[in-house]
Each structure stands twice: as C-alpha cells, then as structure tokens.
PDB file of C-alpha atoms in Angstrom:
ATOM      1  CA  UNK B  43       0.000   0.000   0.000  1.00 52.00           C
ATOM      2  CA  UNK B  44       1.784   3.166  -1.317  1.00 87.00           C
ATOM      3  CA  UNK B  45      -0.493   5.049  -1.338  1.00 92.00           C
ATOM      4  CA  UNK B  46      -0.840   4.744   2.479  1.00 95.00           C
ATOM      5  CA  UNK B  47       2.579   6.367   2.897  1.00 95.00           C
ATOM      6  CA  UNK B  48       2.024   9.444   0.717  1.00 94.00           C
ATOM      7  CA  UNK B  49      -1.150  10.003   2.333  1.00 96.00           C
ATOM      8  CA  UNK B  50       0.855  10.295   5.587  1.00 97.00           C
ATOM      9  CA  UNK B  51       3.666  11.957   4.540  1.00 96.00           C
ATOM     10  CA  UNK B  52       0.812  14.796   2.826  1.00 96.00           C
ATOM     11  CA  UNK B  53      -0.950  14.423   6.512  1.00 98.00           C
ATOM     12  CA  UNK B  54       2.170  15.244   8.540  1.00 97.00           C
ATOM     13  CA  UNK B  55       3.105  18.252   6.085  1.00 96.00           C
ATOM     14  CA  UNK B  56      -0.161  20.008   6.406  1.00 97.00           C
ATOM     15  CA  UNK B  57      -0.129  19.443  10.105  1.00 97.00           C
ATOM     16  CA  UNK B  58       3.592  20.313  10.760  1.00 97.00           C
ATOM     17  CA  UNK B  59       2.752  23.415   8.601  1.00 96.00           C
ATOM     18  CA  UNK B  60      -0.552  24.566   9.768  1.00 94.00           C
ATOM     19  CA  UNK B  61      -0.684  23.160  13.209  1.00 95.00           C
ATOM     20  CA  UNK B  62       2.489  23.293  14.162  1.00 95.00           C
ATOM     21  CA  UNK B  63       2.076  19.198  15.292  1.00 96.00           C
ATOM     22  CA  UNK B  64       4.129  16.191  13.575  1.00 96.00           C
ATOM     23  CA  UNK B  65       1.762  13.236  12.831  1.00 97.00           C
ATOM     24  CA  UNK B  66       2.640   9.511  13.142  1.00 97.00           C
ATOM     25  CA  UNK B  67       1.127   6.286  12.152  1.00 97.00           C
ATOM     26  CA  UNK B  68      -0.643   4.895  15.383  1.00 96.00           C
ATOM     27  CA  UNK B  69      -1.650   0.960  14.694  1.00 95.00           C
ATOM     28  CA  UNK B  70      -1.822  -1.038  11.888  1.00 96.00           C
ATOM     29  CA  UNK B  71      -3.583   0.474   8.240  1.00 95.00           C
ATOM     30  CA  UNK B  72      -6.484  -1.675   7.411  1.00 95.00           C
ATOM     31  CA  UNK B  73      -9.531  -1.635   5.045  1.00 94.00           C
ATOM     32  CA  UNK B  74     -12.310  -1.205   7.499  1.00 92.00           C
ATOM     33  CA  UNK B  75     -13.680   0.900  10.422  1.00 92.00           C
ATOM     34  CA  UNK B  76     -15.454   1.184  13.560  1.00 90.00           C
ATOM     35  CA  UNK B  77     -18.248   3.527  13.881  1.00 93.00           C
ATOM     36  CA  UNK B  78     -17.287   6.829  14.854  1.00 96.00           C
ATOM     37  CA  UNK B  79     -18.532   8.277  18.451  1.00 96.00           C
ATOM     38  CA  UNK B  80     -18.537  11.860  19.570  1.00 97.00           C
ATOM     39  CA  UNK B  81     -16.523  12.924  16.519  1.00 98.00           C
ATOM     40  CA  UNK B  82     -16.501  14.868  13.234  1.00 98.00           C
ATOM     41  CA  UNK B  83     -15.430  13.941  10.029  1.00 98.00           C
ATOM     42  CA  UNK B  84     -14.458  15.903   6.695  1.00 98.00           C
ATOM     43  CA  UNK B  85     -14.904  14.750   3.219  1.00 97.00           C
ATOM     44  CA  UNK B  86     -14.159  15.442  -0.124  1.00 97.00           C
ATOM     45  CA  UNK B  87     -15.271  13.771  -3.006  1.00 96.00           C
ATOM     46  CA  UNK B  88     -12.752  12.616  -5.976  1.00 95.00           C
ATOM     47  CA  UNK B  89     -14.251  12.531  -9.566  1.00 95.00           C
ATOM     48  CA  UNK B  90     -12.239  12.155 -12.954  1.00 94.00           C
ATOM     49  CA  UNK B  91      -9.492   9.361 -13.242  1.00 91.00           C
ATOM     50  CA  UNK B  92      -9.938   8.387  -9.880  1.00 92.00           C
ATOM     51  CA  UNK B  93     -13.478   8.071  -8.589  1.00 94.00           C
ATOM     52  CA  UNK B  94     -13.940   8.123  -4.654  1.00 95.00           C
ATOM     53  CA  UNK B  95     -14.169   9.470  -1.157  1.00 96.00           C
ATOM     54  CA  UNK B  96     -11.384  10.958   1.260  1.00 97.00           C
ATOM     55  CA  UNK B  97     -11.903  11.600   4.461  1.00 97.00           C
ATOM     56  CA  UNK B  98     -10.639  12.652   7.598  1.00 98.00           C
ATOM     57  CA  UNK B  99     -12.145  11.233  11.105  1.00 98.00           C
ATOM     58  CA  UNK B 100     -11.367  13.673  14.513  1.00 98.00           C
ATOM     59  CA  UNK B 101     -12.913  12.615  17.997  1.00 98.00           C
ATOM     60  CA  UNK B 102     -14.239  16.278  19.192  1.00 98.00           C
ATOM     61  CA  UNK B 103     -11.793  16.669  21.709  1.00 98.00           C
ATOM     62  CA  UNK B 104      -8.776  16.580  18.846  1.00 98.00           C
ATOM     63  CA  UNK B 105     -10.524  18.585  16.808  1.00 98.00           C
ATOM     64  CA  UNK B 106     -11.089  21.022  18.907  1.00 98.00           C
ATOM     65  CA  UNK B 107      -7.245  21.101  20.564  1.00 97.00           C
ATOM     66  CA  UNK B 108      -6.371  21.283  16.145  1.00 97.00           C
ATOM     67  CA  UNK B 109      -8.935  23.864  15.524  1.00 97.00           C
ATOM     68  CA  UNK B 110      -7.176  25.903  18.305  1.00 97.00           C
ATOM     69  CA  UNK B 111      -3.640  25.103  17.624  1.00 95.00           C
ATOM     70  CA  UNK B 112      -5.049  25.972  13.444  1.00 93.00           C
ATOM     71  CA  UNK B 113      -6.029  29.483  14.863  1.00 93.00           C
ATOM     72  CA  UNK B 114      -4.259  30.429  17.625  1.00 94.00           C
ATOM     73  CA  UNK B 115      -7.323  30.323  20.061  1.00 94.00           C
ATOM     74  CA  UNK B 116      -9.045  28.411  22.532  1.00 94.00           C
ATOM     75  CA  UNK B 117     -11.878  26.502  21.112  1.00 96.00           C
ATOM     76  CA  UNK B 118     -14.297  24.695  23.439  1.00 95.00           C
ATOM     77  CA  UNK B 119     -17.502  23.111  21.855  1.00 97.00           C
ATOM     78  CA  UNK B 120     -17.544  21.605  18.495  1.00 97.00           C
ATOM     79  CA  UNK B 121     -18.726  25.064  16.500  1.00 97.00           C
ATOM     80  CA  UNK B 122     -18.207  26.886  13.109  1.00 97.00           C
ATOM     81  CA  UNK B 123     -14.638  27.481  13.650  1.00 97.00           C
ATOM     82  CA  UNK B 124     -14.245  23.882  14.280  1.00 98.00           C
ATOM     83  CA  UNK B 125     -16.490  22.911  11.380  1.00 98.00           C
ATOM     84  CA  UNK B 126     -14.429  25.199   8.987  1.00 97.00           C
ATOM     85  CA  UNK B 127     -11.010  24.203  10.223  1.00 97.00           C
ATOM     86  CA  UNK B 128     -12.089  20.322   9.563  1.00 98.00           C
ATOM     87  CA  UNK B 129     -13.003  20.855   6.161  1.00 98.00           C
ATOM     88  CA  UNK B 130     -10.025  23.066   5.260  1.00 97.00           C
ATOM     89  CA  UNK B 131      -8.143  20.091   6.844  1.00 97.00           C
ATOM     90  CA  UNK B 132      -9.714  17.690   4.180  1.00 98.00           C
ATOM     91  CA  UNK B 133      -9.829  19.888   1.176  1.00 97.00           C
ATOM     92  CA  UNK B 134      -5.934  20.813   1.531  1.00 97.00           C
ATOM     93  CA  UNK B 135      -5.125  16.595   1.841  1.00 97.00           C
ATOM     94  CA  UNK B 136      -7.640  16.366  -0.967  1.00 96.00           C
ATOM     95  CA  UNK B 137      -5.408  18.724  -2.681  1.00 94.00           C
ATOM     96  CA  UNK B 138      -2.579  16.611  -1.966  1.00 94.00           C
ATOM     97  CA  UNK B 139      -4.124  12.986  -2.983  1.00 93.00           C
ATOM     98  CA  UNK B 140      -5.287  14.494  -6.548  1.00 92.00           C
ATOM     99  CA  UNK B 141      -1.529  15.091  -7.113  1.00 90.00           C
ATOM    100  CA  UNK B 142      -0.750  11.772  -6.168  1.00 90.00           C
ATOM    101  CA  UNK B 143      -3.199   9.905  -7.493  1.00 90.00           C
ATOM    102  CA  UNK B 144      -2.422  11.505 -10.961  1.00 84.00           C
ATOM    103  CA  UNK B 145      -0.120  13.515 -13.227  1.00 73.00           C
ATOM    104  CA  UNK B 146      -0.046  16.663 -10.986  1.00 67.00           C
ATOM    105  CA  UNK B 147      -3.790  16.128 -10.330  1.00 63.00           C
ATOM    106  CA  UNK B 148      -4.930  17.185 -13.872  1.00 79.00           C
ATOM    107  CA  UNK B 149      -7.551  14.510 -14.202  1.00 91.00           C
ATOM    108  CA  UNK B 150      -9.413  14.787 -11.138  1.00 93.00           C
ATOM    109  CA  UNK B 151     -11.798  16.941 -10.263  1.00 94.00           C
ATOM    110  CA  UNK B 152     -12.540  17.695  -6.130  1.00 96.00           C
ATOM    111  CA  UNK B 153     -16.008  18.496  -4.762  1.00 97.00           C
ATOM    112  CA  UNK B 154     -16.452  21.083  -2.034  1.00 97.00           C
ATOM    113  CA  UNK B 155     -15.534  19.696   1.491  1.00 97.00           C
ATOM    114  CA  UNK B 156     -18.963  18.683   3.472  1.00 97.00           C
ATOM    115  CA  UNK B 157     -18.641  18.066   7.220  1.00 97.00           C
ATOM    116  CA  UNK B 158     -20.448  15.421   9.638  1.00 96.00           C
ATOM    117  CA  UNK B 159     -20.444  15.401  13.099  1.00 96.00           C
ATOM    118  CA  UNK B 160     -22.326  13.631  15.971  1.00 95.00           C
ATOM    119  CA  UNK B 161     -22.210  11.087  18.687  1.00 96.00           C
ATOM    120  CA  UNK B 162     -22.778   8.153  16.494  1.00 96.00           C
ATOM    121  CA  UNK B 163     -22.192   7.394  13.004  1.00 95.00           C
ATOM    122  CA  UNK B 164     -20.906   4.790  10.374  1.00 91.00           C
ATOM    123  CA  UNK B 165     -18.662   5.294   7.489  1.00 87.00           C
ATOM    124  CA  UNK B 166     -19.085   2.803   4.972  1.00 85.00           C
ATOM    125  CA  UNK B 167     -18.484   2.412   1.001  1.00 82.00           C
ATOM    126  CA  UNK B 168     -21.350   2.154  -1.081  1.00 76.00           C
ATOM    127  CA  UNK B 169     -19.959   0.529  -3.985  1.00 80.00           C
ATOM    128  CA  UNK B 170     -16.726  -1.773  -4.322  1.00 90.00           C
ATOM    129  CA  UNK B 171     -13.627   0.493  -3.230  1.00 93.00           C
ATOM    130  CA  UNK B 172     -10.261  -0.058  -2.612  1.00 94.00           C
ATOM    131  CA  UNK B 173     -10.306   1.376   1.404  1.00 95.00           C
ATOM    132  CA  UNK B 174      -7.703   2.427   3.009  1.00 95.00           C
ATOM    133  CA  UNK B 175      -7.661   3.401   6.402  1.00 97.00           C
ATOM    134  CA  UNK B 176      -5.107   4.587   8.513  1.00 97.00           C
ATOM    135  CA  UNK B 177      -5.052   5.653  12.507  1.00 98.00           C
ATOM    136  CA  UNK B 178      -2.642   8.432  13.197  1.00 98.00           C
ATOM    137  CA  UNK B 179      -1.516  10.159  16.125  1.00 98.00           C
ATOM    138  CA  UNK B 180      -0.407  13.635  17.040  1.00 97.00           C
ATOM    139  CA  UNK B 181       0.014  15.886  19.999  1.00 95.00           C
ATOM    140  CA  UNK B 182      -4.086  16.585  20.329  1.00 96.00           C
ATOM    141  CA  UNK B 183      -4.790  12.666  20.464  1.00 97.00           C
ATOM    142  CA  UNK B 184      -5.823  10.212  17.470  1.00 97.00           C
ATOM    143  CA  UNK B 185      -7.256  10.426  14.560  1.00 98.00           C
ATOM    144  CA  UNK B 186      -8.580   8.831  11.203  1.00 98.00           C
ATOM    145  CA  UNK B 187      -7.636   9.615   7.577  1.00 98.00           C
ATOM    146  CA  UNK B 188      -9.548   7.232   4.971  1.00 97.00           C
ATOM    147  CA  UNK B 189      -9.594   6.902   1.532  1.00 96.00           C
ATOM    148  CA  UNK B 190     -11.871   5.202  -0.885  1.00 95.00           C
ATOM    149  CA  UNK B 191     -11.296   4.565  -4.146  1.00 94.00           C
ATOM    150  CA  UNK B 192     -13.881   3.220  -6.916  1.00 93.00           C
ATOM    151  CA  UNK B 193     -12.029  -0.598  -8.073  1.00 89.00           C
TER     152      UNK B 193
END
C-alpha cells in the first residue's frame, strides 16, 4: 500500500505546517472501520481518473485542541470554527491525494468539502472500493484519515 505512505507523509506536512504538530502512524492500516462516536469527520469527493471518497475522522476533543492550535485560540464546543477548520483540513489533503493519485492532479476533479459530526455514526463504502484506512496520532490525540477509491 503506497499510497498509504504518501497520504501520511501529505498528513504530517499540512499538520507540521498549519498546526504546528508532527503526525505519526498509530496501529496497523487496514480496510475497514469502527463507527465513529462523539466525533466529526471531513470529506471530499474525488471525480475524474480516480473516482472516490477521502476523508478525515477527529474525535471532538482533537478537533477542537487542532482547531485551536489551526487558529491560535481556545476553542471549546464543536462550533463553526471547528467545522471550517475540519473541512479546510480535508480539502488541503484532498489537494494533496489528486496530485498523487495523478499527473499533478490534472484529471481529477474535487467536490467542495462537506462536514459530519455527531455522537454516532458509520462510514461505509457504497460501492466496491479499494479502502484504506489509517489511525494516526499527534500531539491533540488520534485520529482517522480514509480513503476510498472506486475498483
């Protein structure tokens, strides 16, 4: 699994960037997931070349220590700010995957980042995808980033 590696090595430059936090592989990179609790979770959707999902699963607690480390303030309920600073998050790894995934991402198209939080929710394909899921860990706690890609 390449890809798994660039998609870490894109994670930890965003983060070392923007939130001044390294990121690290925490666990073993599978193919599936639990459902999420108390968490929030961007996405962007891939179209072109490459068909699928990527996404990017925070419990609230990370997201909000991220969200505060992303804009220098203290953030304490899951709002806006936090909202915004998730889907930023996921649009500027999108960014990063379309380069990968093709010849300096001219053939694929990214959809606008959507967000989804609550206390309980699944994340599952819909159609037959490659999955690749992959638990990091930084100085706010762990986290999920997943992609899925049309076979």
């Amino acid at each position: 699994m390449e890809i798994a590696g660039k998609i870490v090595e894109a994670t930890n430059e965003i983060f070392s960037s923007m939130i001044m936090m390294e990121v690290a592989v925490e666990g073993e990179i599978t193919d599936t997931m639990l459902p999420l609790k108390s968490s929030i979770t961007g996405v962007i959707g891939l179209a072109g070349t490459h068909k699928g999902v990527l996404a990017i699963h925070f419990p609230h607690p990370v997201a909000m220590a991220i969200t505060g480390s992303f804009l220098g303030m203290d953030v304490e309920e899951i709002n806006e700010d936090v909202e915004d600073a998730v889907g930023e998050l996921a649009n500027m790894l999108g960014g990063n995957i379309k380069s990968i995934l093709s010849d300096n991402g001219r053939d694929i198209d990214l959809s606008l980042p959507s967000v989804i939080s609550g206390e309980s929710y699944d994340f599952q394909p819909t159609r037959d995808v490659d999955r690749v899921v992959i638990p990091l860990q930084c100085d706010a706690g762990q986290f999920t980033v997943e992609l899925e890609l049309e076979k």
